[in-house]
Tab-separated table of C-alpha atoms and ligand atoms in Angstrom:
chain	number	residue	atom	x	y	z
A	1	MET	CA	37.596	-114.277	-4.333
A	2	ASN	CA	37.749	-111.201	-2.222
A	3	GLU	CA	34.550	-110.065	-3.815
A	4	ILE	CA	32.867	-113.343	-2.949
A	5	LYS	CA	34.011	-112.936	0.605
A	6	GLN	CA	32.764	-109.416	0.892
A	7	ARG	CA	29.563	-110.232	-0.862
A	8	GLY	CA	28.316	-112.300	2.000
A	9	GLN	CA	28.306	-115.586	3.766
A	10	TRP	CA	25.817	-117.460	1.708
A	11	GLY	CA	28.171	-118.653	-1.000
A	12	SER	CA	30.161	-121.194	0.877
A	13	THR	CA	28.334	-121.736	4.120
A	14	PHE	CA	24.775	-122.329	3.010
A	15	GLY	CA	24.049	-125.617	1.303
A	16	PHE	CA	22.247	-124.613	-1.837
A	17	LEU	CA	19.303	-126.923	-1.495
A	18	MET	CA	18.889	-126.301	2.187
A	19	ALA	CA	18.893	-122.586	1.600
A	20	SER	CA	16.371	-122.669	-1.167
A	21	ILE	CA	14.155	-125.275	0.461
A	22	GLY	CA	14.484	-123.409	3.755
A	23	SER	CA	13.346	-120.214	2.097
A	24	ALA	CA	10.604	-121.928	0.129
A	25	ILE	CA	9.082	-123.793	3.059
A	26	GLY	CA	7.596	-121.373	5.490
A	27	LEU	CA	4.378	-119.698	6.403
A	28	GLY	CA	3.341	-119.792	2.769
A	29	ASN	CA	2.909	-123.532	3.080
A	30	LEU	CA	1.553	-123.760	6.593
A	31	TRP	CA	-0.470	-120.603	6.819
A	32	GLY	CA	-1.116	-119.429	3.239
A	33	PHE	CA	-1.859	-122.642	1.402
A	34	PRO	CA	-4.616	-123.945	3.701
A	35	TYR	CA	-6.358	-120.605	4.061
A	36	LYS	CA	-6.303	-119.893	0.343
A	37	MET	CA	-7.495	-123.397	-0.400
A	38	GLY	CA	-10.178	-122.930	2.250
A	39	SER	CA	-11.516	-119.760	0.703
A	40	THR	CA	-11.577	-121.008	-2.887
A	41	GLY	CA	-13.367	-124.299	-2.661
A	42	GLY	CA	-10.772	-126.885	-1.634
A	43	PHE	CA	-10.470	-129.345	-4.472
A	44	ALA	CA	-10.688	-126.741	-7.236
A	45	PHE	CA	-7.822	-124.788	-5.727
A	46	LEU	CA	-5.715	-127.892	-5.188
A	47	VAL	CA	-6.015	-129.031	-8.787
A	48	VAL	CA	-5.251	-125.619	-10.244
A	49	TYR	CA	-2.356	-125.167	-7.850
A	50	LEU	CA	-0.737	-128.487	-8.727
A	51	ILE	CA	-1.103	-127.876	-12.451
A	52	LEU	CA	0.393	-124.415	-12.079
A	53	VAL	CA	3.412	-125.624	-10.128
A	54	VAL	CA	4.207	-128.293	-12.692
A	55	THR	CA	3.613	-126.238	-15.824
A	56	VAL	CA	4.669	-122.755	-14.731
A	57	GLY	CA	6.445	-122.914	-11.367
A	58	ILE	CA	9.215	-125.309	-12.338
A	59	ALA	CA	9.965	-123.382	-15.535
A	60	LEU	CA	10.106	-120.066	-13.685
A	61	MET	CA	12.351	-121.437	-11.000
A	62	MET	CA	14.687	-122.924	-13.568
A	63	GLY	CA	14.747	-119.643	-15.458
A	64	GLU	CA	15.611	-117.748	-12.289
A	65	PHE	CA	18.382	-120.128	-11.263
A	66	ALA	CA	19.852	-119.913	-14.762
A	67	LEU	CA	19.594	-116.150	-14.844
A	68	GLY	CA	21.344	-115.854	-11.492
A	69	ARG	CA	24.160	-118.216	-12.329
A	70	LYS	CA	24.703	-116.707	-15.743
A	71	THR	CA	24.941	-113.147	-14.465
A	72	GLY	CA	26.513	-113.938	-11.088
A	73	THR	CA	24.206	-111.603	-9.227
A	74	GLY	CA	20.804	-111.354	-7.573
A	75	VAL	CA	18.182	-108.756	-8.428
A	76	GLY	CA	20.906	-106.947	-10.379
A	77	ALA	CA	20.682	-109.728	-12.994
A	78	TYR	CA	18.209	-107.795	-15.108
A	79	ALA	CA	20.462	-104.762	-15.324
A	80	LYS	CA	23.224	-107.048	-16.569
A	81	LEU	CA	20.994	-108.260	-19.373
A	82	GLY	CA	20.494	-104.682	-20.455
A	83	GLU	CA	20.181	-101.245	-18.896
A	84	LYS	CA	16.555	-100.986	-19.962
A	85	TYR	CA	15.585	-104.085	-17.971
A	86	LYS	CA	16.801	-102.558	-14.741
A	87	VAL	CA	13.280	-101.682	-13.662
A	88	LEU	CA	12.442	-105.392	-13.494
A	89	GLY	CA	15.087	-105.745	-10.815
A	90	TRP	CA	13.531	-102.924	-8.830
A	91	MET	CA	10.121	-104.433	-9.159
A	92	ALA	CA	11.420	-107.783	-7.970
A	93	ALA	CA	13.187	-106.172	-5.026
A	94	PHE	CA	10.103	-104.333	-3.840
A	95	CYS	CA	8.274	-107.641	-3.269
A	96	PRO	CA	10.501	-109.051	-0.511
A	97	PHE	CA	10.211	-105.703	1.222
A	98	LEU	CA	6.432	-105.663	1.299
A	99	ILE	CA	6.128	-109.383	1.918
A	100	LEU	CA	8.463	-109.306	4.885
A	101	SER	CA	6.424	-106.512	6.424
A	102	PHE	CA	3.448	-108.819	6.864
A	103	TYR	CA	5.433	-112.037	7.042
A	104	ALA	CA	7.043	-110.741	10.213
A	105	VAL	CA	3.613	-110.029	11.702
A	106	LEU	CA	2.664	-113.664	11.179
A	107	ALA	CA	6.053	-114.917	12.363
A	108	GLY	CA	5.494	-112.828	15.482
A	109	MET	CA	2.112	-114.448	16.016
A	110	THR	CA	3.615	-117.928	15.801
A	111	LEU	CA	6.183	-116.834	18.359
A	112	ARG	CA	3.377	-115.609	20.621
A	113	TYR	CA	1.645	-118.991	20.440
A	114	CYS	CA	4.949	-120.755	21.019
A	115	VAL	CA	5.550	-118.691	24.162
A	116	GLY	CA	1.953	-119.301	25.260
A	117	PHE	CA	2.321	-123.068	25.146
A	118	LEU	CA	5.727	-122.920	26.814
A	119	VAL	CA	4.232	-120.992	29.713
A	120	GLN	CA	1.369	-123.483	29.923
A	121	ILE	CA	3.844	-126.359	30.204
A	122	PHE	CA	5.003	-124.720	33.426
A	123	GLY	CA	1.485	-124.690	34.744
A	124	MET	CA	0.628	-121.051	34.053
A	125	ASP	CA	-1.969	-119.643	31.741
A	126	GLY	CA	-0.337	-118.697	28.449
A	127	PHE	CA	-3.451	-117.561	26.637
A	128	ALA	CA	-4.978	-114.858	28.791
A	129	GLY	CA	-7.760	-117.138	29.963
A	130	GLN	CA	-9.071	-117.493	26.413
A	131	GLY	CA	-8.019	-121.080	25.649
A	132	SER	CA	-9.023	-122.060	22.146
A	133	GLY	CA	-10.617	-118.664	21.567
A	134	PHE	CA	-7.290	-116.897	21.992
A	135	PHE	CA	-6.984	-115.881	18.373
A	136	GLY	CA	-9.834	-113.379	18.551
A	137	PHE	CA	-8.290	-111.925	21.677
A	138	LEU	CA	-4.770	-111.640	20.286
A	139	LEU	CA	-5.963	-109.721	17.232
A	140	TYR	CA	-7.131	-106.886	19.451
A	141	ASP	CA	-4.186	-107.088	21.806
A	142	THR	CA	-2.355	-104.428	19.828
A	143	LYS	CA	0.572	-104.153	22.224
A	144	SER	CA	1.381	-107.851	21.921
A	145	MET	CA	0.950	-107.818	18.162
A	146	VAL	CA	3.432	-104.961	17.839
A	147	LEU	CA	5.817	-106.418	20.386
A	148	PHE	CA	5.964	-109.784	18.655
A	149	LEU	CA	6.308	-108.159	15.253
A	150	ALA	CA	9.282	-106.245	16.652
A	151	LEU	CA	10.774	-109.437	18.094
A	152	ALA	CA	10.428	-111.338	14.829
A	153	MET	CA	12.055	-108.465	12.969
A	154	LEU	CA	14.855	-108.196	15.528
A	155	ILE	CA	15.692	-111.893	15.353
A	156	THR	CA	15.687	-111.816	11.554
A	157	MET	CA	17.896	-108.755	11.517
A	158	ALA	CA	20.330	-110.129	14.079
A	159	ILE	CA	20.864	-113.240	11.975
A	160	VAL	CA	21.290	-111.322	8.730
A	161	MET	CA	23.659	-108.868	10.406
A	162	GLY	CA	25.705	-111.406	12.241
A	163	GLY	CA	25.978	-113.734	9.315
A	164	VAL	CA	25.313	-116.765	11.480
A	165	GLN	CA	23.571	-118.504	8.627
A	166	GLY	CA	26.014	-121.363	9.044
A	167	GLY	CA	24.408	-122.125	12.383
A	168	ILE	CA	20.940	-121.676	11.007
A	169	GLU	CA	21.743	-124.068	8.215
A	170	LYS	CA	22.711	-126.791	10.671
A	171	PHE	CA	19.673	-125.957	12.740
A	172	SER	CA	17.258	-126.067	9.856
A	173	LYS	CA	18.656	-129.358	8.644
A	174	VAL	CA	17.209	-130.769	11.848
A	175	ALA	CA	14.235	-128.446	12.194
A	176	MET	CA	12.763	-129.007	8.713
A	177	PRO	CA	12.615	-132.796	8.945
A	178	ALA	CA	11.378	-132.430	12.540
A	179	LEU	CA	8.616	-130.174	11.295
A	180	GLY	CA	7.716	-132.808	8.721
A	181	VAL	CA	7.528	-135.452	11.446
A	182	ILE	CA	5.378	-133.367	13.759
A	183	LEU	CA	3.050	-132.451	10.905
A	184	ILE	CA	2.554	-136.135	10.142
A	185	GLY	CA	1.923	-136.831	13.823
A	186	ILE	CA	-0.737	-134.119	14.005
A	187	ILE	CA	-2.272	-135.274	10.714
A	188	ILE	CA	-2.714	-138.728	12.235
A	189	PHE	CA	-4.175	-137.331	15.444
A	190	VAL	CA	-6.635	-135.130	13.583
A	191	ALA	CA	-7.642	-138.006	11.315
A	192	PHE	CA	-9.150	-139.768	14.316
A	193	GLN	CA	-11.321	-136.843	15.375
A	194	PRO	CA	-15.011	-137.288	14.651
A	195	GLY	CA	-16.052	-135.454	11.507
A	196	ALA	CA	-12.507	-135.112	10.152
A	197	ILE	CA	-13.415	-137.012	7.009
A	198	GLU	CA	-15.303	-133.991	5.670
A	199	GLY	CA	-12.001	-132.128	5.515
A	200	TYR	CA	-10.438	-134.706	3.216
A	201	LYS	CA	-13.525	-134.626	1.050
A	202	PHE	CA	-13.198	-130.867	0.823
A	203	MET	CA	-9.668	-131.271	-0.497
A	204	PHE	CA	-9.770	-134.406	-2.554
A	205	LYS	CA	-13.331	-135.127	-3.642
A	206	PRO	CA	-13.719	-133.939	-7.225
A	207	ASP	CA	-15.982	-130.931	-7.204
A	208	PHE	CA	-15.926	-128.793	-10.286
A	209	SER	CA	-18.570	-126.319	-9.229
A	210	GLN	CA	-15.934	-123.570	-9.015
A	211	PHE	CA	-15.237	-124.102	-12.690
A	212	SER	CA	-18.818	-123.668	-13.790
A	213	ASP	CA	-18.502	-119.961	-14.451
A	214	PHE	CA	-15.603	-117.945	-15.748
A	215	ASN	CA	-15.412	-115.546	-12.863
A	216	SER	CA	-14.988	-118.115	-10.166
A	217	PHE	CA	-12.553	-120.117	-12.288
A	218	PHE	CA	-10.413	-117.039	-12.831
A	219	ASN	CA	-10.597	-116.235	-9.175
A	220	VAL	CA	-9.263	-119.690	-8.297
A	221	LEU	CA	-6.541	-119.258	-10.918
A	222	LYS	CA	-5.542	-115.906	-9.494
A	223	VAL	CA	-5.411	-117.088	-5.892
A	224	ALA	CA	-3.550	-120.294	-6.780
A	225	SER	CA	-1.050	-118.426	-8.906
A	226	GLY	CA	-0.382	-115.912	-6.164
A	227	GLN	CA	0.109	-118.734	-3.721
A	228	MET	CA	2.559	-120.409	-6.080
A	229	PHE	CA	4.672	-117.261	-6.367
A	230	PHE	CA	4.674	-116.785	-2.650
A	231	SER	CA	5.343	-120.359	-1.693
A	232	LEU	CA	8.073	-121.017	-4.254
A	233	SER	CA	9.617	-117.596	-3.540
A	234	LEU	CA	9.363	-116.766	-7.240
A	235	ALA	CA	9.620	-113.417	-9.006
A	236	MET	CA	11.393	-111.583	-6.223
A	237	GLY	CA	15.008	-112.159	-6.960
A	238	ILE	CA	15.361	-114.902	-4.374
A	239	ASN	CA	16.024	-117.772	-6.714
A	240	ILE	CA	18.113	-115.537	-8.947
A	241	THR	CA	20.280	-114.825	-5.912
A	242	PHE	CA	20.481	-118.509	-5.037
A	243	GLY	CA	21.317	-119.348	-8.631
A	244	SER	CA	24.191	-116.911	-8.529
A	245	TYR	CA	25.765	-118.954	-5.747
A	246	LEU	CA	25.203	-122.263	-7.506
A	247	SER	CA	28.405	-123.783	-8.832
A	248	LYS	CA	28.608	-124.640	-12.502
A	249	GLU	CA	28.718	-128.381	-11.980
A	250	LYS	CA	25.373	-128.511	-10.135
A	251	SER	CA	22.293	-129.344	-12.149
A	252	ILE	CA	19.857	-126.460	-12.398
A	253	GLN	CA	17.078	-128.615	-13.760
A	254	ARG	CA	17.271	-131.155	-10.971
A	255	ASN	CA	17.149	-128.462	-8.311
A	256	ALA	CA	14.303	-126.701	-10.060
A	257	VAL	CA	12.272	-129.882	-9.606
A	258	ILE	CA	13.366	-130.894	-6.097
A	259	VAL	CA	12.584	-127.528	-4.501
A	260	PRO	CA	9.001	-127.196	-5.818
A	261	PHE	CA	8.356	-130.857	-5.076
A	262	SER	CA	9.410	-130.595	-1.424
A	263	ASP	CA	7.587	-127.332	-1.036
A	264	THR	CA	4.349	-128.742	-2.410
A	265	LEU	CA	4.640	-131.782	-0.179
A	266	PHE	CA	4.740	-129.538	2.897
A	267	ALA	CA	1.785	-127.538	1.658
A	268	LEU	CA	-0.208	-130.725	1.190
A	269	PHE	CA	0.704	-131.841	4.696
A	270	ALA	CA	-0.495	-128.535	6.058
A	271	GLY	CA	-3.753	-128.864	4.163
A	272	MET	CA	-4.283	-132.393	5.408
A	273	MET	CA	-3.740	-131.198	8.939
A	274	ILE	CA	-5.882	-128.071	8.851
A	275	MET	CA	-8.871	-128.946	6.656
A	276	PRO	CA	-9.882	-132.039	8.661
A	277	ALA	CA	-9.224	-130.059	11.862
A	278	CYS	CA	-11.662	-127.400	10.665
A	279	ALA	CA	-14.225	-130.068	9.884
A	280	ALA	CA	-13.793	-131.764	13.249
A	281	PHE	CA	-13.817	-128.625	15.384
A	282	GLY	CA	-16.323	-126.543	13.473
A	283	VAL	CA	-13.977	-123.880	12.097
A	284	ASP	CA	-15.080	-122.281	8.825
A	285	TYR	CA	-12.741	-123.286	5.959
A	286	GLY	CA	-13.075	-119.776	4.605
A	287	ALA	CA	-12.043	-118.080	7.859
A	288	GLY	CA	-9.265	-116.213	6.026
A	289	PRO	CA	-5.748	-115.364	7.152
A	290	GLY	CA	-6.413	-116.505	10.724
A	291	LEU	CA	-7.290	-120.054	9.729
A	292	LEU	CA	-4.060	-121.739	10.851
A	293	PHE	CA	-4.121	-120.162	14.288
A	294	ALA	CA	-7.823	-120.603	14.900
A	295	SER	CA	-7.981	-124.227	13.798
A	296	MET	CA	-4.816	-125.467	15.466
A	297	GLN	CA	-5.683	-123.907	18.782
A	298	ASN	CA	-8.754	-126.145	18.847
A	299	VAL	CA	-6.615	-129.173	18.096
A	300	PHE	CA	-4.097	-128.518	20.856
A	301	ILE	CA	-6.390	-127.194	23.549
A	302	ASP	CA	-9.744	-128.894	22.952
A	303	GLY	CA	-8.580	-131.973	21.057
A	304	MET	CA	-5.372	-133.072	22.733
A	305	GLY	CA	-5.856	-131.041	25.852
A	306	GLY	CA	-3.757	-130.948	29.018
A	307	MET	CA	-0.027	-131.444	29.038
A	308	ALA	CA	0.037	-133.346	25.738
A	309	GLY	CA	-1.631	-130.425	23.983
A	310	ASN	CA	0.767	-127.956	25.556
A	311	VAL	CA	3.881	-129.893	24.608
A	312	VAL	CA	2.787	-130.661	21.063
A	313	GLY	CA	1.507	-127.097	20.672
A	314	PHE	CA	4.827	-125.719	21.815
A	315	LEU	CA	6.844	-127.972	19.502
A	316	PHE	CA	4.576	-127.226	16.592
A	317	TYR	CA	4.767	-123.452	16.925
A	318	PHE	CA	8.463	-123.570	17.675
A	319	LEU	CA	9.156	-125.422	14.439
A	320	VAL	CA	6.770	-123.216	12.468
A	321	PHE	CA	8.596	-120.211	13.861
A	322	ILE	CA	11.932	-121.643	12.714
A	323	ALA	CA	10.466	-122.267	9.259
A	324	ALA	CA	9.230	-118.675	9.244
A	325	ILE	CA	12.581	-117.309	10.351
A	326	THR	CA	14.564	-119.199	7.705
A	327	SER	CA	12.233	-117.595	5.180
A	328	SER	CA	12.370	-114.120	6.636
A	329	ILE	CA	16.160	-114.250	6.679
A	330	ALA	CA	16.051	-114.967	2.959
A	331	LEU	CA	13.722	-112.012	2.451
A	332	LEU	CA	15.900	-109.575	4.362
A	333	GLU	CA	19.073	-111.040	2.912
A	334	VAL	CA	17.997	-110.525	-0.675
A	335	LEU	CA	17.353	-106.848	0.043
A	336	THR	CA	20.532	-106.349	2.025
A	337	SER	CA	22.798	-108.198	-0.375
A	338	GLY	CA	21.267	-106.314	-3.289
A	339	ILE	CA	22.591	-103.055	-1.863
A	340	VAL	CA	25.811	-104.574	-0.509
A	341	ASP	CA	26.647	-105.902	-3.992
A	342	LYS	CA	26.095	-102.487	-5.483
A	343	ARG	CA	28.306	-100.798	-2.942
A	344	ILE	CA	31.093	-103.309	-3.449
A	345	ALA	CA	30.882	-102.787	-7.192
A	346	LYS	CA	31.333	-99.071	-6.612
A	347	GLY	CA	34.324	-99.726	-4.374
A	348	LYS	CA	32.501	-98.561	-1.235
A	349	ASP	CA	32.431	-100.145	2.176
A	350	PRO	CA	29.687	-102.841	2.153
A	351	SER	CA	28.085	-101.555	5.426
A	352	ARG	CA	26.058	-104.751	5.730
A	353	LYS	CA	24.954	-104.036	9.299
A	354	LYS	CA	23.805	-100.530	8.654
A	355	ILE	CA	21.875	-101.552	5.566
A	356	SER	CA	20.082	-104.421	7.226
A	357	LEU	CA	19.182	-102.153	10.146
A	358	ILE	CA	17.682	-99.533	7.837
A	359	PHE	CA	15.655	-102.148	5.979
A	360	ALA	CA	14.504	-103.768	9.199
A	361	VAL	CA	13.245	-100.478	10.617
A	362	CYS	CA	11.407	-99.539	7.423
A	363	ILE	CA	9.853	-102.995	7.165
A	364	PHE	CA	8.738	-102.835	10.779
A	365	VAL	CA	7.012	-99.498	10.183
A	366	VAL	CA	5.271	-100.707	7.031
A	367	GLY	CA	4.257	-103.860	8.915
A	368	LEU	CA	2.548	-101.922	11.714
A	369	PRO	CA	-0.841	-101.533	9.993
A	370	ALA	CA	-0.889	-105.270	9.289
A	371	ALA	CA	-0.239	-105.909	12.982
A	372	MET	CA	-2.792	-103.399	14.249
A	373	ASP	CA	-5.937	-103.784	12.149
A	374	ALA	CA	-7.061	-107.072	13.772
A	375	LEU	CA	-6.862	-108.644	10.300
A	376	GLY	CA	-9.828	-106.549	9.307
A	377	SER	CA	-12.186	-107.804	12.009
A	378	GLY	CA	-13.362	-104.237	12.482
A	379	GLY	CA	-13.054	-101.602	15.166
A	380	ALA	CA	-9.336	-102.213	15.737
A	381	ALA	CA	-6.570	-99.739	16.631
A	382	ILE	CA	-6.087	-98.976	12.943
A	383	PRO	CA	-8.855	-99.147	10.342
A	384	ALA	CA	-8.585	-101.811	7.674
A	385	PRO	CA	-8.448	-100.663	4.027
A	386	TYR	CA	-12.153	-101.383	3.488
A	387	GLU	CA	-13.030	-99.247	6.488
A	388	LEU	CA	-10.951	-96.409	5.043
A	389	LEU	CA	-12.895	-96.805	1.827
A	390	GLY	CA	-16.127	-96.447	3.797
A	391	LEU	CA	-17.202	-100.031	3.119
A	392	THR	CA	-18.551	-102.750	5.360
A	393	PRO	CA	-18.097	-106.506	4.951
A	394	ASP	CA	-21.535	-106.595	3.313
A	395	SER	CA	-20.866	-103.836	0.778
A	396	PRO	CA	-20.430	-104.813	-2.868
A	397	GLY	CA	-16.872	-103.419	-3.026
A	398	PHE	CA	-15.639	-105.502	-0.109
A	399	ALA	CA	-13.057	-107.895	-1.524
A	400	MET	CA	-10.100	-110.077	-0.671
A	401	TRP	CA	-7.705	-107.237	-1.491
A	402	ASN	CA	-9.213	-104.680	0.881
A	403	ASP	CA	-10.403	-106.820	3.785
A	404	CYS	CA	-7.227	-106.183	5.775
A	405	TRP	CA	-3.786	-104.618	5.351
A	406	LEU	CA	-2.143	-107.987	5.175
A	407	ASP	CA	-4.303	-109.035	2.221
A	408	LEU	CA	-3.709	-105.685	0.551
A	409	TYR	CA	0.073	-106.117	0.742
A	410	ASP	CA	-0.382	-109.679	-0.412
A	411	MET	CA	-2.403	-108.556	-3.417
A	412	ILE	CA	0.102	-105.885	-4.443
A	413	THR	CA	2.936	-108.422	-4.391
A	414	GLU	CA	1.634	-111.821	-5.382
A	415	GLY	CA	-1.398	-110.494	-7.223
A	416	VAL	CA	0.226	-107.795	-9.339
A	417	LEU	CA	3.991	-107.304	-9.123
A	418	MET	CA	5.009	-110.939	-9.159
A	419	PRO	CA	2.888	-112.008	-12.140
A	420	LEU	CA	4.036	-108.861	-13.920
A	421	GLY	CA	7.684	-109.689	-13.170
A	422	ALA	CA	7.175	-113.275	-14.281
A	423	LEU	CA	5.497	-112.091	-17.473
A	424	PHE	CA	8.472	-109.951	-18.427
A	425	MET	CA	11.008	-112.523	-17.364
A	426	SER	CA	9.449	-115.251	-19.438
A	427	LEU	CA	9.158	-112.952	-22.453
A	428	LEU	CA	12.845	-112.103	-22.103
A	429	LEU	CA	13.846	-115.746	-21.746
A	430	GLY	CA	11.524	-116.896	-24.485
A	431	TRP	CA	12.142	-114.282	-27.161
A	432	LYS	CA	15.058	-112.023	-26.419
A	433	PHE	CA	17.546	-114.480	-24.915
A	434	PRO	CA	16.147	-117.784	-26.124
A	435	ASN	CA	19.319	-119.779	-25.497
A	436	LEU	CA	20.232	-118.453	-22.065
A	437	VAL	CA	18.449	-121.070	-19.967
A	438	LYS	CA	19.411	-124.005	-22.158
A	439	GLU	CA	23.066	-123.018	-22.341
A	440	GLU	CA	23.297	-122.317	-18.647
A	441	CYS	CA	21.666	-125.629	-17.734
A	442	GLU	CA	24.040	-127.476	-20.027
A	443	GLU	CA	27.048	-125.956	-18.288
A	444	SER	CA	26.836	-128.722	-15.711
A	445	GLY	CA	27.334	-131.312	-18.421
A	446	ASN	CA	23.755	-132.614	-18.352
A	447	ALA	CA	21.629	-132.569	-21.452
A	448	PHE	CA	18.834	-129.996	-21.299
A	449	LYS	CA	15.613	-131.906	-20.912
A	450	GLY	CA	12.277	-130.788	-22.295
A	451	ALA	CA	13.726	-128.040	-24.498
A	452	GLY	CA	10.610	-127.921	-26.655
A	453	TYR	CA	8.281	-127.608	-23.704
A	454	PHE	CA	10.257	-124.891	-21.972
A	455	LYS	CA	10.512	-122.881	-25.142
A	456	PHE	CA	6.742	-123.057	-25.477
A	457	ALA	CA	6.293	-122.248	-21.782
A	458	PHE	CA	8.494	-119.135	-21.812
A	459	ARG	CA	7.189	-117.879	-25.124
A	460	PHE	CA	3.468	-118.538	-24.776
A	461	LEU	CA	2.149	-120.440	-21.803
A	462	ILE	CA	3.565	-118.417	-18.925
A	463	PRO	CA	2.825	-115.042	-20.559
A	464	LEU	CA	-0.735	-116.163	-21.239
A	465	VAL	CA	-1.348	-117.391	-17.696
A	466	MET	CA	0.180	-114.224	-16.261
A	467	ILE	CA	-1.991	-112.019	-18.439
A	468	LEU	CA	-5.098	-113.894	-17.293
A	469	VAL	CA	-4.028	-113.540	-13.663
A	470	LEU	CA	-3.340	-109.823	-14.032
A	471	TYR	CA	-6.594	-109.274	-15.861
A	472	THR	CA	-8.518	-111.012	-13.081
A	473	GLN	CA	-6.716	-109.023	-10.431
A	474	ILE	CA	-7.377	-105.711	-12.127
A	475	GLN	CA	-10.987	-106.642	-12.588
A	476	ALA	CA	-11.247	-107.392	-8.885
A	477	PHE	CA	-10.544	-103.723	-8.127
A	478	PHE	CA	-13.635	-102.659	-9.954
A	479	LEU	CA	-16.088	-105.242	-8.695
B	501	PFF	N1	8.301	-119.133	0.341
B	501	PFF	C1	8.105	-118.644	1.662
B	501	PFF	C2	6.920	-119.294	2.273
B	501	PFF	O1	6.234	-120.063	1.597
B	501	PFF	O2	6.661	-119.057	3.429
B	501	PFF	C3	7.949	-117.161	1.679
B	501	PFF	C4	9.139	-116.510	1.127
B	501	PFF	C5	10.340	-116.655	1.745
B	501	PFF	C6	9.087	-115.828	-0.010
B	501	PFF	C7	11.472	-116.113	1.263
B	501	PFF	C8	10.212	-115.263	-0.519
B	501	PFF	C9	11.397	-115.431	0.119
B	501	PFF	F1	12.451	-114.879	-0.337
């Protein structure tokens, strides 16, 4: 009991579903999903993504929950399975670190837009005279980028340090549904803009041209798989940690379906908001990591305009910021609690505050390049990776992994480490500990459904998909 107390506040105060849905729904859905769909052909991406979530995502999430509950720990779960698997825990823990370093940059940008619209409500100019073109300006406004990165990191750290997750839980119970409502409102508004229909066609009209050659199919597979890892918070110890707080009577299988389902619903909403907005306001679907900001600014400033645009813009970015913060708390928490758990096990003082401060500072520093390279637009305060490599956007070696620091960090995590982690985890669960998931799921008294399928998935399907993804990623380095 004492150990549970010392271990942290999540156990009793955070509703399990709220915590895992809160961590799952975030910028991955609103920012990542539309821009990745936009750069890989719309429909093709959507189909591959949905198939991946159903066949691979649910199984992985279930495996992680089971692993966490069985071992009663987070990233340390692998070490409990066997000393030699320890490295998997380290690999998993490195991902939240690198992800948070760019996640906080984006969270900071949403905060900047939120502040901008708030200021506009009071009749002042919140966007430096740039209106809907603000995005291009902000990218080169290095001071603001760094300031807002620092603010996002500070807020995340303060919450993790202070353990006020109880408050955040109550807050996000209101904020998440409110975000859903505002998304639907904006979807309806955008639907009535001339030209919006093209955006739906881009998403939903069957177009298999991306599947006509192997390379582009594998590219879609790689991007969709990365997005799945990111959006479902897989392969980074998060769900293992959540599982460890899940009481024995709760159904793992049910939760492993509800979380991906809700997460995918939000991603679809975001797509149905942004793709038609791009079509209506002439924003390129393939605009890359800035797509959310660039397209929505048109909607609020040019489309809605005036006070309505300012108020809706403010509410939208405020709620997106909350969604981002609930996710960044989870990212920092998994790192902090990983060390806190270790210290408690060794009989040392947990030093939660000190540890979260050290992580926050390191993450801020690693995040700086992602905040300062103008997302690779060229000639910024810090050169983008492709510029360091002596390339230009027209050179043959220019690729999605080197076009900016953010995409590089993204590639290292969701392109390499996460599929690698998932590969090993599914091999372990499929071959080495074949009864772990089934037995753990049955603890709650429910029969284990789909045993045959999950056995096949852990043994063959997931490893195969992961190998294809890794192969494609490695190939991309040498293009
Ligand atoms: N799943 C989150 C999103 O889609 O924004 C990102 C994330 C949050 C990943 C928390 C991992 C995590 F622990």
